Backbone as XML, in Angstrom:
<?xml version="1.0"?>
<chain id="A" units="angstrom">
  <residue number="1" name="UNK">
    <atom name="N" x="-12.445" y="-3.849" z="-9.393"/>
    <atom name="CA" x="-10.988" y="-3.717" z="-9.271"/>
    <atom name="C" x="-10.517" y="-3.865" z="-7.818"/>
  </residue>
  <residue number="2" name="UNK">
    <atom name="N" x="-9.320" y="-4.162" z="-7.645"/>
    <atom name="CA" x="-8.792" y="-4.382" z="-6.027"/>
    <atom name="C" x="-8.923" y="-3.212" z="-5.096"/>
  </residue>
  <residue number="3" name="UNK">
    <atom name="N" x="-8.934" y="-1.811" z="-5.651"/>
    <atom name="CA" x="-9.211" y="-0.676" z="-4.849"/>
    <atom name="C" x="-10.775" y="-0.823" z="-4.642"/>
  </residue>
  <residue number="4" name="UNK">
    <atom name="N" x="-11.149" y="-1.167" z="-4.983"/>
    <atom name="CA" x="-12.798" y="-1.585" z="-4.624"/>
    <atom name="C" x="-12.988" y="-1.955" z="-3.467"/>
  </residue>
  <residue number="5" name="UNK">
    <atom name="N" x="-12.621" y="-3.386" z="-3.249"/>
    <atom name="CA" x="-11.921" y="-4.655" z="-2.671"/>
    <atom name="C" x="-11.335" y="-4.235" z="-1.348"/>
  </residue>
  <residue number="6" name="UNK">
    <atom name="N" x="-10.473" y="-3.389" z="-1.837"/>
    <atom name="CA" x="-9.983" y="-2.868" z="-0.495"/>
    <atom name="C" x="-10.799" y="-1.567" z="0.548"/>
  </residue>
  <residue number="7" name="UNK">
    <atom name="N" x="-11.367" y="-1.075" z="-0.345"/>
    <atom name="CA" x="-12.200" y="0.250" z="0.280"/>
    <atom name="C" x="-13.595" y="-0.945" z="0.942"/>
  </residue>
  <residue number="8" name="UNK">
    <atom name="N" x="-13.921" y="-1.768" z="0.551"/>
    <atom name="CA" x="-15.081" y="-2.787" z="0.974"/>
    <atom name="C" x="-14.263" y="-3.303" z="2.334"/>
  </residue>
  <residue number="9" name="UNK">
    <atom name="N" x="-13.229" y="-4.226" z="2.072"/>
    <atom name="CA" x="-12.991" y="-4.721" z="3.386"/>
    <atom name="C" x="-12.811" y="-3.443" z="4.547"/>
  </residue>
  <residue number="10" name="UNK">
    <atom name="N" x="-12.435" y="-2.379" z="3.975"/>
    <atom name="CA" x="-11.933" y="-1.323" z="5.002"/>
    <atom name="C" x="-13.100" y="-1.123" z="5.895"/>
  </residue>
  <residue number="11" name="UNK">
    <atom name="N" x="-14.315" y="-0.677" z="4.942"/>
    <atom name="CA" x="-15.542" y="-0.435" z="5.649"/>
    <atom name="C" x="-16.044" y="-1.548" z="6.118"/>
  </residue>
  <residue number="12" name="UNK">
    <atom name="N" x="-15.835" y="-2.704" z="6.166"/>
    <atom name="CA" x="-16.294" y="-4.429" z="6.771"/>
    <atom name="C" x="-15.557" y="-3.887" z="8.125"/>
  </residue>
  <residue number="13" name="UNK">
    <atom name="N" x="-14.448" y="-3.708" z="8.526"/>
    <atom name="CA" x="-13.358" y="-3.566" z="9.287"/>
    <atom name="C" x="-14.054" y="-2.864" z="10.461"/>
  </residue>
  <residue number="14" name="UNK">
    <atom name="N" x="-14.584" y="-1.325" z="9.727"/>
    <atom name="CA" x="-15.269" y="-0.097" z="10.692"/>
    <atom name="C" x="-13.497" y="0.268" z="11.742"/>
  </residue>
  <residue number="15" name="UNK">
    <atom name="N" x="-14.285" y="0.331" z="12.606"/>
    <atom name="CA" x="-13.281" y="0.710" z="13.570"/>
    <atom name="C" x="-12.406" y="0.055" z="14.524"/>
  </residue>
  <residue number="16" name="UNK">
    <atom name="N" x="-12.335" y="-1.488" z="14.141"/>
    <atom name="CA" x="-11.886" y="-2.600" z="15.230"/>
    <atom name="C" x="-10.216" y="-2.091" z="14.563"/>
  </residue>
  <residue number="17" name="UNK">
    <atom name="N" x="-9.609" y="-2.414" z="15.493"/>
    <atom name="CA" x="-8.326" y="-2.509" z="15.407"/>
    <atom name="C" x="-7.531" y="-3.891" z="14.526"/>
  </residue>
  <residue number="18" name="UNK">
    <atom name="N" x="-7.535" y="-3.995" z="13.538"/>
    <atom name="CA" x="-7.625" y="-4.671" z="12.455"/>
    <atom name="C" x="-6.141" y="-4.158" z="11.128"/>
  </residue>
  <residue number="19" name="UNK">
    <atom name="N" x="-5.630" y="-4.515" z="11.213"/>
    <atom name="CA" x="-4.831" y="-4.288" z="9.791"/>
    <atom name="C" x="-5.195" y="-4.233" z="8.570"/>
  </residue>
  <residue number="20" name="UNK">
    <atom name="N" x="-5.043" y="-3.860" z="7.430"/>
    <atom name="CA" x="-5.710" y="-4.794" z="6.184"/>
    <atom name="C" x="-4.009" y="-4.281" z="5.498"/>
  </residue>
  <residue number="21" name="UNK">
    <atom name="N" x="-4.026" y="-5.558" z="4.993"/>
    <atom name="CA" x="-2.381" y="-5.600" z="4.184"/>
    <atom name="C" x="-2.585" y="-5.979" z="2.793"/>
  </residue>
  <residue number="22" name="UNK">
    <atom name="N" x="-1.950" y="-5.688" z="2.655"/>
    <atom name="CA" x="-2.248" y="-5.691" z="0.880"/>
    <atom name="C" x="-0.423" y="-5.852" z="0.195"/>
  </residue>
  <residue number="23" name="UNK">
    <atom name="N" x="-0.358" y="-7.509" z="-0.338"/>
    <atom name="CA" x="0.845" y="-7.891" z="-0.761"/>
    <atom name="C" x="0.710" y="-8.485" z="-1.796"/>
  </residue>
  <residue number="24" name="UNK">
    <atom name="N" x="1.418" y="-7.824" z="-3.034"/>
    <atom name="CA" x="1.719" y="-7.926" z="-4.893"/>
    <atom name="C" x="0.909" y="-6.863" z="-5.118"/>
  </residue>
  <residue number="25" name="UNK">
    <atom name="N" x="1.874" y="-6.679" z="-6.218"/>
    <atom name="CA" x="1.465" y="-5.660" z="-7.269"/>
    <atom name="C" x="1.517" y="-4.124" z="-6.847"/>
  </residue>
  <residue number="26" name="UNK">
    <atom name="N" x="1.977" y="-3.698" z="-5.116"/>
    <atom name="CA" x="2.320" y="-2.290" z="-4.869"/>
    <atom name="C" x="3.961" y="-1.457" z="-5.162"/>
  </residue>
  <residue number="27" name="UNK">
    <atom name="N" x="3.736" y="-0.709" z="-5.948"/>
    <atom name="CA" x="4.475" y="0.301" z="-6.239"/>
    <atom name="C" x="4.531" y="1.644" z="-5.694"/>
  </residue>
  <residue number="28" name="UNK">
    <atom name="N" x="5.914" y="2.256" z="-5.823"/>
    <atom name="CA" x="5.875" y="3.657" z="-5.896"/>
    <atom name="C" x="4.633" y="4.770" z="-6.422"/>
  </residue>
  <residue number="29" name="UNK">
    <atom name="N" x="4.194" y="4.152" z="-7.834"/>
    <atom name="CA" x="3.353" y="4.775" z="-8.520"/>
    <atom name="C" x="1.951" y="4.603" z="-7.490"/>
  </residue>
  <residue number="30" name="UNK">
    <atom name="N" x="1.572" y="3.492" z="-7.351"/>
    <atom name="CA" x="0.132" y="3.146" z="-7.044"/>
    <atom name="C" x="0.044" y="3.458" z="-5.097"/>
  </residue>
  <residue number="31" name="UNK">
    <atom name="N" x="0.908" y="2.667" z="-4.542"/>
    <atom name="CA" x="0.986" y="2.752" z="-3.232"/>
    <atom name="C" x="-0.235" y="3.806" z="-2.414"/>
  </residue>
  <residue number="32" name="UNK">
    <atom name="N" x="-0.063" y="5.199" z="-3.014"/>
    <atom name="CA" x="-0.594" y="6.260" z="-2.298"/>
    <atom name="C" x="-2.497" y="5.967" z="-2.553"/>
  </residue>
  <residue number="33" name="UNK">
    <atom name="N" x="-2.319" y="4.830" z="-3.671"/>
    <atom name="CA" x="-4.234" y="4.694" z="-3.970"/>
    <atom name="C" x="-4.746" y="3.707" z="-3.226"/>
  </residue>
  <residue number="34" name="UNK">
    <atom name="N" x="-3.798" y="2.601" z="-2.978"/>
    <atom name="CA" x="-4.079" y="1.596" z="-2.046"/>
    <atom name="C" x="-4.095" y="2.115" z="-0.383"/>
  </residue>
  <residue number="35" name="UNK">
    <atom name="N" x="-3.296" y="3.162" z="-0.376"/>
    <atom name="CA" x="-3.652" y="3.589" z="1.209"/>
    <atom name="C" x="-5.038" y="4.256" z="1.395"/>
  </residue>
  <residue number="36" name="UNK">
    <atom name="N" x="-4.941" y="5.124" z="0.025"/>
    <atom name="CA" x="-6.142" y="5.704" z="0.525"/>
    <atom name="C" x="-7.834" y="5.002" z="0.519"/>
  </residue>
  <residue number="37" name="UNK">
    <atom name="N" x="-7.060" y="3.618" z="-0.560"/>
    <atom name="CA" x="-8.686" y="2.969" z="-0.158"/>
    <atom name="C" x="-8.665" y="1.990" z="0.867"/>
  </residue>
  <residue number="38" name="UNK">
    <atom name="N" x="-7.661" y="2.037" z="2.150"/>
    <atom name="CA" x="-7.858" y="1.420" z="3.077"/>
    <atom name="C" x="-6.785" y="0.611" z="3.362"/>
  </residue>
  <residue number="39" name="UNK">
    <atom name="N" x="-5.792" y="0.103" z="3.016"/>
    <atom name="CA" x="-4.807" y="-0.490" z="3.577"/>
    <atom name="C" x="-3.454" y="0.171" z="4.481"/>
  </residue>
  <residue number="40" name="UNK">
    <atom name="N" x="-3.406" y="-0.426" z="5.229"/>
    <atom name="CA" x="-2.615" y="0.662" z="6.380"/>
    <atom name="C" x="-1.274" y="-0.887" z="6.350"/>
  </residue>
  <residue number="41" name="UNK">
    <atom name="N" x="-1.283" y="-1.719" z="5.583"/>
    <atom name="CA" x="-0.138" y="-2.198" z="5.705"/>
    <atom name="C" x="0.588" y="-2.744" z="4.486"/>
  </residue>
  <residue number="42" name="UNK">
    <atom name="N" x="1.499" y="-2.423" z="3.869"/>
    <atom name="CA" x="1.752" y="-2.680" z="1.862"/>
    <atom name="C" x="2.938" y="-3.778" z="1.988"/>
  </residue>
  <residue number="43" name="UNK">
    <atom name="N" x="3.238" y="-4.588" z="1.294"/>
    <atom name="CA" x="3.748" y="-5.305" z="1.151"/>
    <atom name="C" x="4.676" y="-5.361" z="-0.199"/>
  </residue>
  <residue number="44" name="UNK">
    <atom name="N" x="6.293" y="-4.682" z="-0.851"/>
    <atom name="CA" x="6.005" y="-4.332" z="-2.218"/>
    <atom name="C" x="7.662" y="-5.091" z="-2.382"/>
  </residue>
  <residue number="45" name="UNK">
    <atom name="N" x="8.335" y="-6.323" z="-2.499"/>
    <atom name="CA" x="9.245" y="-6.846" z="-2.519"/>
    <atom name="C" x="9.718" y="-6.801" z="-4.243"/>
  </residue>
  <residue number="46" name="UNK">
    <atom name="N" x="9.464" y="-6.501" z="-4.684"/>
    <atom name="CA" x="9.759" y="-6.487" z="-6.126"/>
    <atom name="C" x="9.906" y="-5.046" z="-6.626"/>
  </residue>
  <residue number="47" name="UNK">
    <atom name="N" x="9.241" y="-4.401" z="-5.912"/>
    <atom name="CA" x="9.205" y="-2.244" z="-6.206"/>
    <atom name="C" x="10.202" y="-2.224" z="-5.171"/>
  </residue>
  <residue number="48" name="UNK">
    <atom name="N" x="10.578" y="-2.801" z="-3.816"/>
    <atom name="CA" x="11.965" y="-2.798" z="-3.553"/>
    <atom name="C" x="13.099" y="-3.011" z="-4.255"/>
  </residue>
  <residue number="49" name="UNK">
    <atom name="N" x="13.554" y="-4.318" z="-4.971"/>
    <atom name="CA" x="14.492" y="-4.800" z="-5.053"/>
    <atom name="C" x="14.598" y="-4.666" z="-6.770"/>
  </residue>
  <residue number="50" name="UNK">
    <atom name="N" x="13.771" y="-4.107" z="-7.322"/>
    <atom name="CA" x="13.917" y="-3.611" z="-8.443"/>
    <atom name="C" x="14.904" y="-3.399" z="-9.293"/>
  </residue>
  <residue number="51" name="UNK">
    <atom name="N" x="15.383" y="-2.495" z="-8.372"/>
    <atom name="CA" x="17.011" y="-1.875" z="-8.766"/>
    <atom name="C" x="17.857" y="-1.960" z="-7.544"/>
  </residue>
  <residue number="52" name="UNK">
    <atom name="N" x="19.252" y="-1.734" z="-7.625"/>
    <atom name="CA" x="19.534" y="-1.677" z="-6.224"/>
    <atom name="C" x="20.119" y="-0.439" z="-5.432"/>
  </residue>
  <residue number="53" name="UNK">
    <atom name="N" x="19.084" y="0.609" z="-6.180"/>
    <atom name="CA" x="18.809" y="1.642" z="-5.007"/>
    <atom name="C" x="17.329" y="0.856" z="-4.201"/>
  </residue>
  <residue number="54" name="UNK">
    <atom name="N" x="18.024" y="0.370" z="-3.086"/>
    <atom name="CA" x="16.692" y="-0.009" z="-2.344"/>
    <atom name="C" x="16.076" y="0.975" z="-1.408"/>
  </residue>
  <residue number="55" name="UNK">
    <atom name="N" x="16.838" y="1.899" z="-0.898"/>
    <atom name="CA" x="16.683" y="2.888" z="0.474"/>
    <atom name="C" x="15.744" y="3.923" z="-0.552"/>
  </residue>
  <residue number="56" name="UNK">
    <atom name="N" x="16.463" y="4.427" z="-1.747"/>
    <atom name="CA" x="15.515" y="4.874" z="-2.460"/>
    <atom name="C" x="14.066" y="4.496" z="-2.769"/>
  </residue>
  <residue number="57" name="UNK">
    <atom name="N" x="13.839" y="3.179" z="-3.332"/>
    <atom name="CA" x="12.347" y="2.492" z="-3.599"/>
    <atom name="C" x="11.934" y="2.474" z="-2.754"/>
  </residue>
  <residue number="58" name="UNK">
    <atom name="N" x="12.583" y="2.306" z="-1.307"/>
    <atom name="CA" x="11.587" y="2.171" z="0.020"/>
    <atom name="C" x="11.110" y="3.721" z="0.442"/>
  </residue>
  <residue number="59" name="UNK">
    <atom name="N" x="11.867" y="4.339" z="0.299"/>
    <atom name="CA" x="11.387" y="5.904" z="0.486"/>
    <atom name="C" x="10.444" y="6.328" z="-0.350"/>
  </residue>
  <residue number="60" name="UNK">
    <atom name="N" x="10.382" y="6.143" z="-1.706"/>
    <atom name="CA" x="9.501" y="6.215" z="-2.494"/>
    <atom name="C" x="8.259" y="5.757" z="-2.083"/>
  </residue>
  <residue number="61" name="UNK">
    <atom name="N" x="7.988" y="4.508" z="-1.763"/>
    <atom name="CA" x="6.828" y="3.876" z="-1.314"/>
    <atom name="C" x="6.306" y="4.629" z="-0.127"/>
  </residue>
  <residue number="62" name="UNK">
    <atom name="N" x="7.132" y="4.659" z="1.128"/>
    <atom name="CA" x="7.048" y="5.143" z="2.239"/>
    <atom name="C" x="6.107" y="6.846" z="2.170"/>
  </residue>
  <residue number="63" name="UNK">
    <atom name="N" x="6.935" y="7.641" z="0.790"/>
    <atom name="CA" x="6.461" y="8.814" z="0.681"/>
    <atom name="C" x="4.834" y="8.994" z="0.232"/>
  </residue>
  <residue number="64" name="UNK">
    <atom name="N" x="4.360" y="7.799" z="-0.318"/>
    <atom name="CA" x="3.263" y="7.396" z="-0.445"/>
    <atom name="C" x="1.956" y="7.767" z="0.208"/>
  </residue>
  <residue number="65" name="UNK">
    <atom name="N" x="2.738" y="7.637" z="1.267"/>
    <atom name="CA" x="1.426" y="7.725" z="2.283"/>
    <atom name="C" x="0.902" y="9.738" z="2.678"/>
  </residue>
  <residue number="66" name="UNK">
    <atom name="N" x="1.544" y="10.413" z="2.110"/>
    <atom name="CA" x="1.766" y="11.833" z="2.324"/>
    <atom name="C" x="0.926" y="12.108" z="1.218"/>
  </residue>
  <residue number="67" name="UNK">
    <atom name="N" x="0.895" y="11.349" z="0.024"/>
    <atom name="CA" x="0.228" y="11.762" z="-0.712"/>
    <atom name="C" x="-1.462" y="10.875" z="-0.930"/>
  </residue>
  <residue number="68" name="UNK">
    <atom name="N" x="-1.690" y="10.316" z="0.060"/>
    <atom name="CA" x="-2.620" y="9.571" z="0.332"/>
    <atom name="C" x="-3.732" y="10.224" z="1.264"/>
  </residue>
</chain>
């Protein structure tokens, strides 16, 4: 699965100063699993614009990381 994927490149990465971004398919819901298997940069244009509370969906996502 992509959390795999991503926890692999994370540890490929080690400690270089490196991004790993991760764009489609992040949500509100998921966001906080993709951080925690290693992506420190999300990409989620569709869990934005969803609805048009956008400040909301972006906070949502954003809150993500607290629970990560």
């Amino acid at each position: 699965p992509i959390l795999d994927k991503i926890a692999r490149i994370r540890r490929m990465i080690g400690t270089r100063a490196i991004d790993l971004q991760v764009d489609g398919g992040v949500t509100a819901d998921n966001a906080h699993r993709v951080i925690a298997a290693g992506a420190n940069v999300l990409v989620a244009g569709s869990a934005v614009f969803k609805t048009k509370d956008y400040a909301g969906n972006i906070a949502a996502i954003r809150g993500a990381k607290a629970a990560a």
